[in-house]
Structure formats: structure tokens, C-alpha cells
Amino acid sequence: MELTGDKVVLRPVAGGEDEVLDRIVREPEVAAWWSPPDDYEGMLAVLFEGEVIGAVQFEEETDPEFRHAGMDIFLTARHHGKGLGTDAVRTLSRWLVRECGHHRLTIDPAADNTAAIHSYRKVGFKPVGIMRAYGRDHRTGTWHDALLMDLLAEELT
């Protein structure tokens, strides 16, 4: 599987890329929002000009009464603010809607991660509400709020 966006390419994480992704997720600007995962299996690498600059992950609810997909993303701080995260989220969203048949997508950034929220709004995600004490900060052990956002297929830009 390889998904091509306007600026980025998404494809399964390849052997040897775990170290690159582990360095990225430990950058202070990324670690503020992401804890290092046990592994990167099942994630898609985000490539820009052939370089791995981050990863996206998604999960699918397959119960026909609640069918939808959720996602999350991180990029190296060196490429923040360039529209690459927006392109990656839009590219994955289009695939989840068009190829996988999902009518609704969700994403849940930390409530104070204004840059991520702004990026997801560009794709068409809308705030649903605050999930209080939703995630634990792996660095401090304290709980933080998250903003649940969703996107209906017909709202995808």
C-alpha cells in the first residue's frame, strides 16, 4: 500500500525505520504530545522528498452499527508548520473514506495542541467536545484533556 498526497507519501513503516521514528518521537516538540510506542508495526511512514519525517496510525471500528475510523500523527519538528501534516491527514482520510468506505473519521489531539487542531480543521475536522483527563503525559504522569474532532465523508476537503 502506498498513498500519495500533494506533498507526502504514506506507506507501511519499513525495516530499520523504527530508529528514525524513535528519534523523532523523542524530540521535545513531539514528545510533548506523543509517548514513544513499543513498536511502529501497523503505522504508515510519512515521507517527504524520500525522507521519513514521521508516522500516522489509524484504527477501524468494524461493527456495522458504529463503523468509523480514527487516526493520529506525528512529524519531526523540523517540518512543522509546512502543511505536511495536513497533507498526510487529508491523504489518509481520503483513503479511509474512498477505499475503506468509512462515513466518519475521528482524531483527538490534546486540547492545548493548537497547531494540530488548526491543521485538522484545514482537512475539515470539526470539534465535538472536550474529553476531560483523557490522556496521561508520559513525562510527568499528569492527565490532560483532549479535543475530540470528527469529519463526515461529505465534509472532506
mmCIF file of C-alpha atoms in Angstrom:
data_model
loop_
_atom_site.group_PDB
_atom_site.id
_atom_site.type_symbol
_atom_site.label_atom_id
_atom_site.label_comp_id
_atom_site.label_asym_id
_atom_site.label_seq_id
_atom_site.Cartn_x
_atom_site.Cartn_y
_atom_site.Cartn_z
ATOM 1 C CA MET A 1 0.000 0.000 0.000
ATOM 2 C CA GLU A 2 1.287 3.446 -0.885
ATOM 3 C CA LEU A 3 -0.807 6.603 -0.655
ATOM 4 C CA THR A 4 0.334 9.719 -2.477
ATOM 5 C CA GLY A 5 -0.715 13.151 -1.301
ATOM 6 C CA ASP A 6 0.077 16.559 -2.749
ATOM 7 C CA LYS A 7 3.385 16.730 -0.838
ATOM 8 C CA VAL A 8 3.810 13.494 1.112
ATOM 9 C CA VAL A 9 3.718 9.751 0.562
ATOM 10 C CA LEU A 10 2.342 7.319 3.142
ATOM 11 C CA ARG A 11 3.441 3.690 3.183
ATOM 12 C CA PRO A 12 3.966 0.962 5.777
ATOM 13 C CA VAL A 13 6.963 1.503 8.052
ATOM 14 C CA ALA A 14 9.875 -0.493 6.617
ATOM 15 C CA GLY A 15 12.580 -2.392 8.450
ATOM 16 C CA GLY A 16 15.192 -0.141 10.012
ATOM 17 C CA GLU A 17 12.896 2.903 10.155
ATOM 18 C CA ASP A 18 11.971 2.291 13.799
ATOM 19 C CA GLU A 19 15.164 4.040 14.906
ATOM 20 C CA VAL A 20 14.395 7.129 12.819
ATOM 21 C CA LEU A 21 10.831 7.272 14.129
ATOM 22 C CA ASP A 22 12.009 6.701 17.688
ATOM 23 C CA ARG A 23 14.359 9.706 17.403
ATOM 24 C CA ILE A 24 11.519 11.836 16.026
ATOM 25 C CA VAL A 25 9.007 10.864 18.721
ATOM 26 C CA ARG A 26 11.585 11.776 21.397
ATOM 27 C CA GLU A 27 12.141 15.310 20.063
ATOM 28 C CA PRO A 28 10.895 17.724 22.770
ATOM 29 C CA GLU A 29 8.342 19.322 20.409
ATOM 30 C CA VAL A 30 6.938 15.872 19.543
ATOM 31 C CA ALA A 31 7.308 14.247 22.976
ATOM 32 C CA ALA A 32 5.056 16.978 24.383
ATOM 33 C CA TRP A 33 2.171 15.235 22.584
ATOM 34 C CA TRP A 34 3.306 11.638 21.922
ATOM 35 C CA SER A 35 4.691 8.846 24.072
ATOM 36 C CA PRO A 36 7.180 6.523 22.415
ATOM 37 C CA PRO A 37 5.267 3.430 21.247
ATOM 38 C CA ASP A 38 6.521 -0.091 21.907
ATOM 39 C CA ASP A 39 6.915 -0.533 18.165
ATOM 40 C CA TYR A 40 5.844 1.071 14.907
ATOM 41 C CA GLU A 41 4.210 -2.016 13.431
ATOM 42 C CA GLY A 42 0.972 -1.165 11.690
ATOM 43 C CA MET A 43 1.882 2.511 11.298
ATOM 44 C CA LEU A 44 2.411 4.277 8.000
ATOM 45 C CA ALA A 45 5.614 6.209 7.490
ATOM 46 C CA VAL A 46 5.199 9.789 6.281
ATOM 47 C CA LEU A 47 7.761 10.576 3.589
ATOM 48 C CA PHE A 48 8.627 13.978 2.194
ATOM 49 C CA GLU A 49 11.054 14.106 -0.718
ATOM 50 C CA GLY A 50 12.012 10.491 0.053
ATOM 51 C CA GLU A 51 12.826 11.141 3.733
ATOM 52 C CA VAL A 52 10.882 9.599 6.627
ATOM 53 C CA ILE A 53 9.619 12.608 8.592
ATOM 54 C CA GLY A 54 7.041 10.960 10.845
ATOM 55 C CA ALA A 55 4.246 8.418 11.016
ATOM 56 C CA VAL A 56 0.469 8.097 11.039
ATOM 57 C CA GLN A 57 -1.605 5.386 12.591
ATOM 58 C CA PHE A 58 -5.251 4.515 12.207
ATOM 59 C CA GLU A 59 -7.765 2.146 13.704
ATOM 60 C CA GLU A 60 -11.059 0.967 12.299
ATOM 61 C CA GLU A 61 -14.250 0.145 14.168
ATOM 62 C CA THR A 62 -15.843 -2.591 12.071
ATOM 63 C CA ASP A 63 -19.127 -3.071 13.950
ATOM 64 C CA PRO A 64 -21.644 -2.131 11.228
ATOM 65 C CA GLU A 65 -23.702 -0.070 13.681
ATOM 66 C CA PHE A 66 -20.718 2.074 14.715
ATOM 67 C CA ARG A 67 -18.372 1.786 11.734
ATOM 68 C CA HIS A 68 -15.787 4.580 11.598
ATOM 69 C CA ALA A 69 -12.020 5.109 11.692
ATOM 70 C CA GLY A 70 -9.717 7.141 13.906
ATOM 71 C CA MET A 71 -6.184 8.362 13.338
ATOM 72 C CA ASP A 72 -3.178 10.072 14.873
ATOM 73 C CA ILE A 73 0.045 11.547 13.502
ATOM 74 C CA PHE A 74 3.458 12.862 14.469
ATOM 75 C CA LEU A 75 6.079 14.654 12.383
ATOM 76 C CA THR A 76 9.609 15.787 13.111
ATOM 77 C CA ALA A 77 9.679 19.343 14.455
ATOM 78 C CA ARG A 78 11.886 20.340 11.529
ATOM 79 C CA HIS A 79 8.847 20.018 9.258
ATOM 80 C CA HIS A 80 6.161 21.506 11.490
ATOM 81 C CA GLY A 81 4.200 24.408 10.012
ATOM 82 C CA LYS A 82 4.761 23.450 6.358
ATOM 83 C CA GLY A 83 1.389 21.855 5.642
ATOM 84 C CA LEU A 84 2.869 18.350 5.532
ATOM 85 C CA GLY A 85 0.819 17.069 8.480
ATOM 86 C CA THR A 86 -2.331 18.479 6.921
ATOM 87 C CA ASP A 87 -1.483 16.748 3.645
ATOM 88 C CA ALA A 88 -0.789 13.447 5.423
ATOM 89 C CA VAL A 89 -4.076 13.575 7.379
ATOM 90 C CA ARG A 90 -6.029 14.547 4.248
ATOM 91 C CA THR A 91 -4.376 11.750 2.228
ATOM 92 C CA LEU A 92 -5.156 9.114 4.866
ATOM 93 C CA SER A 93 -8.686 10.492 5.289
ATOM 94 C CA ARG A 94 -9.398 10.220 1.566
ATOM 95 C CA TRP A 95 -8.221 6.605 1.543
ATOM 96 C CA LEU A 96 -10.288 5.699 4.626
ATOM 97 C CA VAL A 97 -13.405 7.253 3.063
ATOM 98 C CA ARG A 98 -12.982 6.282 -0.595
ATOM 99 C CA GLU A 99 -11.282 2.891 -0.376
ATOM 100 C CA CYS A 100 -12.367 1.609 3.042
ATOM 101 C CA GLY A 101 -15.900 3.004 2.949
ATOM 102 C CA HIS A 102 -15.893 4.932 6.229
ATOM 103 C CA HIS A 103 -18.518 7.654 6.546
ATOM 104 C CA ARG A 104 -16.992 9.206 9.691
ATOM 105 C CA LEU A 105 -13.435 9.765 10.936
ATOM 106 C CA THR A 106 -12.147 10.912 14.325
ATOM 107 C CA ILE A 107 -8.973 12.435 15.696
ATOM 108 C CA ASP A 108 -8.288 13.505 19.283
ATOM 109 C CA PRO A 109 -5.415 15.953 19.787
ATOM 110 C CA ALA A 110 -4.506 17.334 23.191
ATOM 111 C CA ALA A 111 -6.873 20.217 23.875
ATOM 112 C CA ASP A 112 -3.969 22.675 24.086
ATOM 113 C CA ASN A 113 -2.225 21.472 20.900
ATOM 114 C CA THR A 114 -3.448 24.444 18.876
ATOM 115 C CA ALA A 115 -1.164 23.767 15.892
ATOM 116 C CA ALA A 116 -2.567 20.245 15.437
ATOM 117 C CA ILE A 117 -6.149 21.433 15.883
ATOM 118 C CA HIS A 118 -5.603 24.134 13.250
ATOM 119 C CA SER A 119 -4.143 21.551 10.852
ATOM 120 C CA TYR A 120 -7.045 19.128 11.311
ATOM 121 C CA ARG A 121 -9.584 21.931 10.765
ATOM 122 C CA LYS A 122 -7.967 22.551 7.350
ATOM 123 C CA VAL A 123 -8.857 18.980 6.383
ATOM 124 C CA GLY A 124 -12.445 19.512 7.555
ATOM 125 C CA PHE A 125 -12.430 18.024 11.062
ATOM 126 C CA LYS A 126 -14.812 19.767 13.454
ATOM 127 C CA PRO A 127 -14.689 19.908 17.262
ATOM 128 C CA VAL A 128 -17.133 17.601 19.021
ATOM 129 C CA GLY A 129 -16.141 18.289 22.612
ATOM 130 C CA ILE A 130 -13.518 18.079 25.318
ATOM 131 C CA MET A 131 -12.637 14.687 26.746
ATOM 132 C CA ARG A 132 -11.539 15.514 30.275
ATOM 133 C CA ALA A 133 -8.412 13.876 31.752
ATOM 134 C CA TYR A 134 -8.213 11.783 28.580
ATOM 135 C CA GLY A 135 -4.507 11.066 28.216
ATOM 136 C CA ARG A 136 -1.582 10.711 30.580
ATOM 137 C CA ASP A 137 1.561 12.733 29.889
ATOM 138 C CA HIS A 138 4.284 10.088 29.783
ATOM 139 C CA ARG A 139 6.850 12.612 31.011
ATOM 140 C CA THR A 140 5.014 13.826 34.126
ATOM 141 C CA GLY A 141 2.289 11.257 34.797
ATOM 142 C CA THR A 142 -0.356 14.001 34.853
ATOM 143 C CA TRP A 143 -3.617 13.721 32.929
ATOM 144 C CA HIS A 144 -4.519 16.130 30.141
ATOM 145 C CA ASP A 145 -7.691 16.963 28.258
ATOM 146 C CA ALA A 146 -8.162 16.123 24.583
ATOM 147 C CA LEU A 147 -10.396 17.605 21.920
ATOM 148 C CA LEU A 148 -12.483 15.023 20.092
ATOM 149 C CA MET A 149 -12.858 16.075 16.463
ATOM 150 C CA ASP A 150 -14.725 14.308 13.703
ATOM 151 C CA LEU A 151 -15.165 14.522 9.975
ATOM 152 C CA LEU A 152 -18.041 13.182 7.888
ATOM 153 C CA ALA A 153 -17.223 11.864 4.430
ATOM 154 C CA GLU A 154 -19.108 14.662 2.697
ATOM 155 C CA GLU A 155 -17.105 17.284 4.627
ATOM 156 C CA LEU A 156 -13.711 16.046 3.445
ATOM 157 C CA THR A 157 -11.870 18.831 1.626
#
